[in-house]
PDB file of C-alpha atoms in Angstrom:
ATOM      1  CA  UNK A  59     116.476  59.034 262.393  1.00  0.00           C
ATOM      2  CA  UNK A  60     118.998  61.764 263.190  1.00  0.00           C
ATOM      3  CA  UNK A  61     122.224  60.625 264.788  1.00  0.00           C
ATOM      4  CA  UNK A  62     124.381  63.072 266.708  1.00  0.00           C
ATOM      5  CA  UNK A  63     128.065  62.295 266.464  1.00  0.00           C
ATOM      6  CA  UNK A  64     129.908  63.215 269.633  1.00  0.00           C
ATOM      7  CA  UNK A  65     133.590  63.961 269.079  1.00  0.00           C
ATOM      8  CA  UNK A  66     136.187  62.331 271.262  1.00  0.00           C
ATOM      9  CA  UNK A  67     137.856  64.047 274.160  1.00  0.00           C
ATOM     10  CA  UNK A  68     140.363  66.839 273.586  1.00  0.00           C
ATOM     11  CA  UNK A  69     143.895  66.056 272.547  1.00  0.00           C
ATOM     12  CA  UNK A  70     146.654  67.061 274.889  1.00  0.00           C
ATOM     13  CA  UNK A  71     148.997  69.813 273.669  1.00  0.00           C
ATOM     14  CA  UNK A  72     151.529  67.402 272.209  1.00  0.00           C
ATOM     15  CA  UNK A  73     148.980  65.476 270.175  1.00  0.00           C
ATOM     16  CA  UNK A  74     147.128  68.620 269.114  1.00  0.00           C
ATOM     17  CA  UNK A  75     150.359  70.130 267.804  1.00  0.00           C
ATOM     18  CA  UNK A  76     151.096  66.870 265.999  1.00  0.00           C
ATOM     19  CA  UNK A  77     147.657  67.030 264.345  1.00  0.00           C
ATOM     20  CA  UNK A  78     148.315  70.598 263.239  1.00  0.00           C
ATOM     21  CA  UNK A  79     151.744  69.738 261.855  1.00  0.00           C
ATOM     22  CA  UNK A  80     150.324  66.747 259.992  1.00  0.00           C
ATOM     23  CA  UNK A  81     148.436  69.230 257.836  1.00  0.00           C
ATOM     24  CA  UNK A  82     151.762  69.925 256.162  1.00  0.00           C
ATOM     25  CA  UNK A  83     150.943  67.067 253.808  1.00  0.00           C
ATOM     26  CA  UNK A  84     148.663  69.549 252.012  1.00  0.00           C
ATOM     27  CA  UNK A  85     151.124  72.449 251.925  1.00  0.00           C
ATOM     28  CA  UNK A  86     151.705  74.042 248.529  1.00  0.00           C
ATOM     29  CA  UNK A  87     155.271  72.763 248.527  1.00  0.00           C
ATOM     30  CA  UNK A  88     153.623  69.658 247.031  1.00  0.00           C
ATOM     31  CA  UNK A  89     151.686  71.541 244.334  1.00  0.00           C
ATOM     32  CA  UNK A  90     152.740  70.473 240.820  1.00  0.00           C
ATOM     33  CA  UNK A  91     153.702  74.049 239.917  1.00  0.00           C
ATOM     34  CA  UNK A  92     155.962  74.366 242.942  1.00  0.00           C
ATOM     35  CA  UNK A  93     157.448  70.927 242.273  1.00  0.00           C
ATOM     36  CA  UNK A  94     158.343  72.092 238.765  1.00  0.00           C
ATOM     37  CA  UNK A  95     159.810  75.268 240.244  1.00  0.00           C
ATOM     38  CA  UNK A  96     161.976  73.259 242.629  1.00  0.00           C
ATOM     39  CA  UNK A  97     163.133  70.957 239.846  1.00  0.00           C
ATOM     40  CA  UNK A  98     164.100  73.817 237.546  1.00  0.00           C
ATOM     41  CA  UNK A  99     161.345  73.071 235.062  1.00  0.00           C
ATOM     42  CA  UNK A 100     159.751  76.527 234.870  1.00  0.00           C
ATOM     43  CA  UNK A 101     160.303  78.898 231.983  1.00  0.00           C
ATOM     44  CA  UNK A 102     161.505  82.432 232.618  1.00  0.00           C
ATOM     45  CA  UNK A 103     157.966  83.719 232.072  1.00  0.00           C
ATOM     46  CA  UNK A 104     156.547  81.209 234.546  1.00  0.00           C
ATOM     47  CA  UNK A 105     159.017  82.320 237.218  1.00  0.00           C
ATOM     48  CA  UNK A 106     158.144  85.951 236.575  1.00  0.00           C
ATOM     49  CA  UNK A 107     154.437  85.129 236.637  1.00  0.00           C
ATOM     50  CA  UNK A 108     154.804  83.458 240.020  1.00  0.00           C
ATOM     51  CA  UNK A 109     156.810  86.345 241.473  1.00  0.00           C
ATOM     52  CA  UNK A 110     154.333  88.948 240.187  1.00  0.00           C
ATOM     53  CA  UNK A 111     151.289  87.101 241.503  1.00  0.00           C
ATOM     54  CA  UNK A 112     152.756  86.086 244.841  1.00  0.00           C
ATOM     55  CA  UNK A 113     153.486  89.767 245.442  1.00  0.00           C
ATOM     56  CA  UNK A 114     149.752  90.339 245.859  1.00  0.00           C
ATOM     57  CA  UNK A 115     149.877  87.979 248.840  1.00  0.00           C
ATOM     58  CA  UNK A 116     152.947  89.767 250.207  1.00  0.00           C
ATOM     59  CA  UNK A 117     151.349  93.198 250.194  1.00  0.00           C
ATOM     60  CA  UNK A 118     148.239  91.914 251.967  1.00  0.00           C
ATOM     61  CA  UNK A 119     150.157  90.313 254.848  1.00  0.00           C
ATOM     62  CA  UNK A 120     150.539  93.568 256.836  1.00  0.00           C
ATOM     63  CA  UNK A 121     146.833  94.286 256.344  1.00  0.00           C
ATOM     64  CA  UNK A 122     145.991  90.789 257.594  1.00  0.00           C
ATOM     65  CA  UNK A 123     148.201  91.263 260.631  1.00  0.00           C
ATOM     66  CA  UNK A 124     146.716  94.694 261.253  1.00  0.00           C
ATOM     67  CA  UNK A 125     143.251  93.107 261.239  1.00  0.00           C
ATOM     68  CA  UNK A 126     144.375  90.584 263.844  1.00  0.00           C
ATOM     69  CA  UNK A 127     145.726  93.344 266.061  1.00  0.00           C
ATOM     70  CA  UNK A 128     142.565  95.382 265.576  1.00  0.00           C
ATOM     71  CA  UNK A 129     140.434  92.478 266.797  1.00  0.00           C
ATOM     72  CA  UNK A 130     142.766  91.480 269.622  1.00  0.00           C
ATOM     73  CA  UNK A 131     142.022  92.545 273.194  1.00  0.00           C
ATOM     74  CA  UNK A 132     145.209  91.058 274.628  1.00  0.00           C
ATOM     75  CA  UNK A 133     148.005  93.589 274.983  1.00  0.00           C
ATOM     76  CA  UNK A 134     150.868  91.088 275.111  1.00  0.00           C
ATOM     77  CA  UNK A 135     149.699  89.436 271.910  1.00  0.00           C
ATOM     78  CA  UNK A 136     149.489  92.808 270.179  1.00  0.00           C
ATOM     79  CA  UNK A 137     153.009  93.707 271.336  1.00  0.00           C
ATOM     80  CA  UNK A 138     154.372  90.546 269.744  1.00  0.00           C
ATOM     81  CA  UNK A 139     152.160  90.513 266.662  1.00  0.00           C
ATOM     82  CA  UNK A 140     153.039  94.035 265.578  1.00  0.00           C
ATOM     83  CA  UNK A 141     156.532  92.800 264.752  1.00  0.00           C
ATOM     84  CA  UNK A 142     155.039  90.966 261.788  1.00  0.00           C
ATOM     85  CA  UNK A 143     153.826  94.213 260.272  1.00  0.00           C
ATOM     86  CA  UNK A 144     157.245  95.778 260.709  1.00  0.00           C
ATOM     87  CA  UNK A 145     158.871  92.716 259.174  1.00  0.00           C
ATOM     88  CA  UNK A 146     156.967  93.310 255.934  1.00  0.00           C
ATOM     89  CA  UNK A 147     156.468  97.090 255.854  1.00  0.00           C
ATOM     90  CA  UNK A 148     159.908  97.837 257.286  1.00  0.00           C
ATOM     91  CA  UNK A 149     161.012 100.430 259.807  1.00  0.00           C
ATOM     92  CA  UNK A 150     163.834 102.966 260.011  1.00  0.00           C
ATOM     93  CA  UNK A 151     166.769 101.531 258.024  1.00  0.00           C
ATOM     94  CA  UNK A 152     165.171  98.090 257.604  1.00  0.00           C
ATOM     95  CA  UNK A 153     163.422  98.076 254.229  1.00  0.00           C
ATOM     96  CA  UNK A 154     161.222  95.100 255.126  1.00  0.00           C
ATOM     97  CA  UNK A 155     159.879  92.081 253.310  1.00  0.00           C
ATOM     98  CA  UNK A 156     157.921  93.898 250.611  1.00  0.00           C
ATOM     99  CA  UNK A 157     161.061  95.677 249.472  1.00  0.00           C
ATOM    100  CA  UNK A 158     162.933  92.367 249.561  1.00  0.00           C
ATOM    101  CA  UNK A 159     160.233  90.896 247.313  1.00  0.00           C
ATOM    102  CA  UNK A 160     160.534  93.924 245.037  1.00  0.00           C
ATOM    103  CA  UNK A 161     164.246  93.149 244.747  1.00  0.00           C
ATOM    104  CA  UNK A 162     163.295  89.580 243.811  1.00  0.00           C
ATOM    105  CA  UNK A 163     160.997  90.961 241.145  1.00  0.00           C
ATOM    106  CA  UNK A 164     163.760  93.090 239.704  1.00  0.00           C
ATOM    107  CA  UNK A 165     166.153  90.111 239.830  1.00  0.00           C
ATOM    108  CA  UNK A 166     163.796  88.074 237.635  1.00  0.00           C
ATOM    109  CA  UNK A 167     163.206  90.969 235.257  1.00  0.00           C
ATOM    110  CA  UNK A 168     160.083  92.707 236.544  1.00  0.00           C
ATOM    111  CA  UNK A 169     160.577  96.471 236.868  1.00  0.00           C
ATOM    112  CA  UNK A 170     159.390  97.903 240.174  1.00  0.00           C
ATOM    113  CA  UNK A 171     156.523  99.935 238.612  1.00  0.00           C
ATOM    114  CA  UNK A 172     155.204  96.816 236.867  1.00  0.00           C
ATOM    115  CA  UNK A 173     155.312  94.762 240.049  1.00  0.00           C
ATOM    116  CA  UNK A 174     153.626  97.387 242.211  1.00  0.00           C
ATOM    117  CA  UNK A 175     150.975  98.113 239.598  1.00  0.00           C
ATOM    118  CA  UNK A 176     149.594  94.598 240.225  1.00  0.00           C
ATOM    119  CA  UNK A 177     148.608  94.468 236.565  1.00  0.00           C
ATOM    120  CA  UNK A 178     149.852  90.913 236.213  1.00  0.00           C
ATOM    121  CA  UNK A 179     147.832  89.522 239.147  1.00  0.00           C
ATOM    122  CA  UNK A 180     145.297  87.009 237.862  1.00  0.00           C
ATOM    123  CA  UNK A 181     141.688  86.915 239.191  1.00  0.00           C
ATOM    124  CA  UNK A 182     142.067  83.579 240.974  1.00  0.00           C
ATOM    125  CA  UNK A 183     144.972  84.876 243.021  1.00  0.00           C
ATOM    126  CA  UNK A 184     143.104  88.054 243.932  1.00  0.00           C
ATOM    127  CA  UNK A 185     140.068  86.040 244.993  1.00  0.00           C
ATOM    128  CA  UNK A 186     142.049  83.627 247.179  1.00  0.00           C
ATOM    129  CA  UNK A 187     144.132  86.305 248.881  1.00  0.00           C
ATOM    130  CA  UNK A 188     141.143  88.586 249.453  1.00  0.00           C
ATOM    131  CA  UNK A 189     139.254  85.658 250.998  1.00  0.00           C
ATOM    132  CA  UNK A 190     142.103  85.181 253.461  1.00  0.00           C
ATOM    133  CA  UNK A 191     142.204  88.885 254.327  1.00  0.00           C
ATOM    134  CA  UNK A 192     138.437  88.949 254.865  1.00  0.00           C
ATOM    135  CA  UNK A 193     138.707  85.898 257.114  1.00  0.00           C
ATOM    136  CA  UNK A 194     141.250  87.695 259.296  1.00  0.00           C
ATOM    137  CA  UNK A 195     139.065  90.793 259.472  1.00  0.00           C
ATOM    138  CA  UNK A 196     135.848  88.994 260.359  1.00  0.00           C
ATOM    139  CA  UNK A 197     137.002  86.126 262.584  1.00  0.00           C
ATOM    140  CA  UNK A 198     137.978  86.061 266.269  1.00  0.00           C
ATOM    141  CA  UNK A 199     141.625  87.005 266.486  1.00  0.00           C
ATOM    142  CA  UNK A 200     142.598  83.593 267.863  1.00  0.00           C
ATOM    143  CA  UNK A 201     141.194  81.949 264.711  1.00  0.00           C
ATOM    144  CA  UNK A 202     143.093  84.350 262.483  1.00  0.00           C
ATOM    145  CA  UNK A 203     146.257  83.561 264.440  1.00  0.00           C
ATOM    146  CA  UNK A 204     145.629  79.860 263.886  1.00  0.00           C
ATOM    147  CA  UNK A 205     145.362  80.444 260.138  1.00  0.00           C
ATOM    148  CA  UNK A 206     148.912  81.808 260.157  1.00  0.00           C
ATOM    149  CA  UNK A 207     150.315  78.429 261.175  1.00  0.00           C
ATOM    150  CA  UNK A 208     151.069  77.504 257.581  1.00  0.00           C
ATOM    151  CA  UNK A 209     154.350  79.176 258.557  1.00  0.00           C
ATOM    152  CA  UNK A 210     155.221  75.906 260.283  1.00  0.00           C
ATOM    153  CA  UNK A 211     155.919  74.523 256.836  1.00  0.00           C
ATOM    154  CA  UNK A 212     157.518  77.618 255.265  1.00  0.00           C
ATOM    155  CA  UNK A 213     161.215  77.251 256.226  1.00  0.00           C
ATOM    156  CA  UNK A 214     161.548  74.121 254.071  1.00  0.00           C
ATOM    157  CA  UNK A 215     160.142  75.819 250.989  1.00  0.00           C
ATOM    158  CA  UNK A 216     162.459  78.820 251.458  1.00  0.00           C
ATOM    159  CA  UNK A 217     165.482  76.567 251.934  1.00  0.00           C
ATOM    160  CA  UNK A 218     164.570  74.666 248.772  1.00  0.00           C
ATOM    161  CA  UNK A 219     164.541  77.885 246.756  1.00  0.00           C
ATOM    162  CA  UNK A 220     167.861  79.034 248.170  1.00  0.00           C
ATOM    163  CA  UNK A 221     169.370  75.657 247.367  1.00  0.00           C
ATOM    164  CA  UNK A 222     167.859  75.059 243.932  1.00  0.00           C
ATOM    165  CA  UNK A 223     167.324  78.407 242.261  1.00  0.00           C
ATOM    166  CA  UNK A 224     171.018  79.313 241.784  1.00  0.00           C
ATOM    167  CA  UNK A 225     171.516  75.953 240.071  1.00  0.00           C
ATOM    168  CA  UNK A 226     168.355  75.828 237.977  1.00  0.00           C
ATOM    169  CA  UNK A 227     167.823  79.540 237.290  1.00  0.00           C
ATOM    170  CA  UNK A 228     171.343  81.010 237.020  1.00  0.00           C
ATOM    171  CA  UNK A 229     169.933  84.016 235.166  1.00  0.00           C
ATOM    172  CA  UNK A 230     168.465  85.272 238.464  1.00  0.00           C
ATOM    173  CA  UNK A 231     170.842  87.462 240.506  1.00  0.00           C
ATOM    174  CA  UNK A 232     171.246  85.646 243.831  1.00  0.00           C
ATOM    175  CA  UNK A 233     171.148  88.992 245.652  1.00  0.00           C
ATOM    176  CA  UNK A 234     167.443  88.970 244.829  1.00  0.00           C
ATOM    177  CA  UNK A 235     166.899  85.877 246.976  1.00  0.00           C
ATOM    178  CA  UNK A 236     167.294  87.781 250.243  1.00  0.00           C
ATOM    179  CA  UNK A 237     163.575  87.498 251.005  1.00  0.00           C
ATOM    180  CA  UNK A 238     163.888  83.726 251.285  1.00  0.00           C
ATOM    181  CA  UNK A 239     166.978  84.020 253.490  1.00  0.00           C
ATOM    182  CA  UNK A 240     165.297  86.425 255.890  1.00  0.00           C
ATOM    183  CA  UNK A 241     162.066  84.489 256.241  1.00  0.00           C
ATOM    184  CA  UNK A 242     163.616  81.285 257.592  1.00  0.00           C
ATOM    185  CA  UNK A 243     164.401  82.657 261.057  1.00  0.00           C
ATOM    186  CA  UNK A 244     161.406  85.007 261.118  1.00  0.00           C
ATOM    187  CA  UNK A 245     158.984  82.186 260.322  1.00  0.00           C
ATOM    188  CA  UNK A 246     160.451  80.074 263.101  1.00  0.00           C
ATOM    189  CA  UNK A 247     159.957  82.944 265.551  1.00  0.00           C
ATOM    190  CA  UNK A 248     156.411  83.586 264.401  1.00  0.00           C
ATOM    191  CA  UNK A 249     155.445  79.914 264.587  1.00  0.00           C
ATOM    192  CA  UNK A 250     156.478  79.717 268.227  1.00  0.00           C
ATOM    193  CA  UNK A 251     154.075  82.511 269.161  1.00  0.00           C
ATOM    194  CA  UNK A 252     151.257  81.394 266.854  1.00  0.00           C
ATOM    195  CA  UNK A 253     151.417  77.863 268.216  1.00  0.00           C
ATOM    196  CA  UNK A 254     151.317  79.109 271.790  1.00  0.00           C
ATOM    197  CA  UNK A 255     148.155  81.108 271.113  1.00  0.00           C
ATOM    198  CA  UNK A 256     146.508  78.218 269.270  1.00  0.00           C
ATOM    199  CA  UNK A 257     147.365  75.554 271.833  1.00  0.00           C
ATOM    200  CA  UNK A 258     146.187  77.829 274.664  1.00  0.00           C
ATOM    201  CA  UNK A 259     142.877  78.801 273.039  1.00  0.00           C
ATOM    202  CA  UNK A 260     141.627  75.680 271.277  1.00  0.00           C
ATOM    203  CA  UNK A 261     141.268  73.340 274.241  1.00  0.00           C
ATOM    204  CA  UNK A 262     138.085  71.332 273.605  1.00  0.00           C
ATOM    205  CA  UNK A 263     137.886  68.718 270.862  1.00  0.00           C
ATOM    206  CA  UNK A 264     135.285  70.769 269.018  1.00  0.00           C
ATOM    207  CA  UNK A 265     137.607  73.778 269.130  1.00  0.00           C
ATOM    208  CA  UNK A 266     140.578  71.686 268.054  1.00  0.00           C
ATOM    209  CA  UNK A 267     138.662  70.322 265.091  1.00  0.00           C
ATOM    210  CA  UNK A 268     137.786  73.899 264.218  1.00  0.00           C
ATOM    211  CA  UNK A 269     141.472  74.820 264.355  1.00  0.00           C
ATOM    212  CA  UNK A 270     142.296  72.045 261.901  1.00  0.00           C
ATOM    213  CA  UNK A 271     139.561  73.290 259.574  1.00  0.00           C
ATOM    214  CA  UNK A 272     140.973  76.820 259.780  1.00  0.00           C
ATOM    215  CA  UNK A 273     144.460  75.634 258.955  1.00  0.00           C
ATOM    216  CA  UNK A 274     143.059  73.640 256.035  1.00  0.00           C
ATOM    217  CA  UNK A 275     141.333  76.777 254.774  1.00  0.00           C
ATOM    218  CA  UNK A 276     144.655  78.619 254.717  1.00  0.00           C
ATOM    219  CA  UNK A 277     146.345  75.696 252.990  1.00  0.00           C
ATOM    220  CA  UNK A 278     143.559  75.803 250.395  1.00  0.00           C
ATOM    221  CA  UNK A 279     144.181  79.527 249.856  1.00  0.00           C
ATOM    222  CA  UNK A 280     147.851  78.903 249.078  1.00  0.00           C
ATOM    223  CA  UNK A 281     147.042  75.898 246.882  1.00  0.00           C
ATOM    224  CA  UNK A 282     144.374  77.830 244.983  1.00  0.00           C
ATOM    225  CA  UNK A 283     146.855  80.601 244.270  1.00  0.00           C
ATOM    226  CA  UNK A 284     149.166  78.136 242.550  1.00  0.00           C
ATOM    227  CA  UNK A 285     146.237  76.599 240.674  1.00  0.00           C
ATOM    228  CA  UNK A 286     145.473  80.030 239.228  1.00  0.00           C
ATOM    229  CA  UNK A 287     149.112  80.801 238.441  1.00  0.00           C
ATOM    230  CA  UNK A 288     149.614  77.388 236.833  1.00  0.00           C
ATOM    231  CA  UNK A 289     146.615  77.964 234.567  1.00  0.00           C
ATOM    232  CA  UNK A 290     147.712  81.483 233.616  1.00  0.00           C
ATOM    233  CA  UNK A 291     151.298  80.427 232.870  1.00  0.00           C
ATOM    234  CA  UNK A 292     151.201  76.937 231.324  1.00  0.00           C
ATOM    235  CA  UNK A 293     154.236  75.049 230.104  1.00  0.00           C
ATOM    236  CA  UNK A 294     153.906  76.416 226.577  1.00  0.00           C
ATOM    237  CA  UNK A 295     156.266  79.427 226.335  1.00  0.00           C
ATOM    238  CA  UNK A 296     154.387  82.689 226.675  1.00  0.00           C
ATOM    239  CA  UNK A 297     155.342  86.336 227.036  1.00  0.00           C
ATOM    240  CA  UNK A 298     153.041  87.836 229.647  1.00  0.00           C
ATOM    241  CA  UNK A 299     155.742  89.976 231.222  1.00  0.00           C
TER     242      UNK A 299
END
């Protein structure tokens, strides 16, 4: 006998936002590799491996945001969303987030050509990031916007790095940490808009459950990236870079 399970009624905006924010329990801030990073337990090579691999995610962010704009038929959303591309690609005298990450790479000892060559990016990271980019390209733009809401949890992870890295990794020039400084306020701005779109669009319980699944998918992407990095750069000292 088949039983159809009927979901409950929709949450109001306050409860729906609370459900979304509760997903932070699965954010990669809790991944064992990131915990070791925060506690100063990574080797120099592990830090460099993380920076080199995370760069692949950084360079795909403008492409992801371009896909959202390309699928979006709402002018006001496009006008706001395009700022995200400029934040990473830069404009005029603002070098942008990718250059800030390049400075981080140089601060940890990765020459610019090595970083931009992507030769240190491991297959698991490529697979996870490409899956996220393909999701943004193929999904309704509102769903791709929802997937960006992992930014709700990002300011804490950036603040942790700014607080702990100078103490635990004094060999890293603190000027290279500018990316983390810049992203705190930008993430807060982006979350406000992304939440508005999500709360406005996902109004039935079925849609809200879908939104939670989408956010979980993005959390899984970030977690999988650290799984791959952790495997490629184990605790035993290695010299990949």
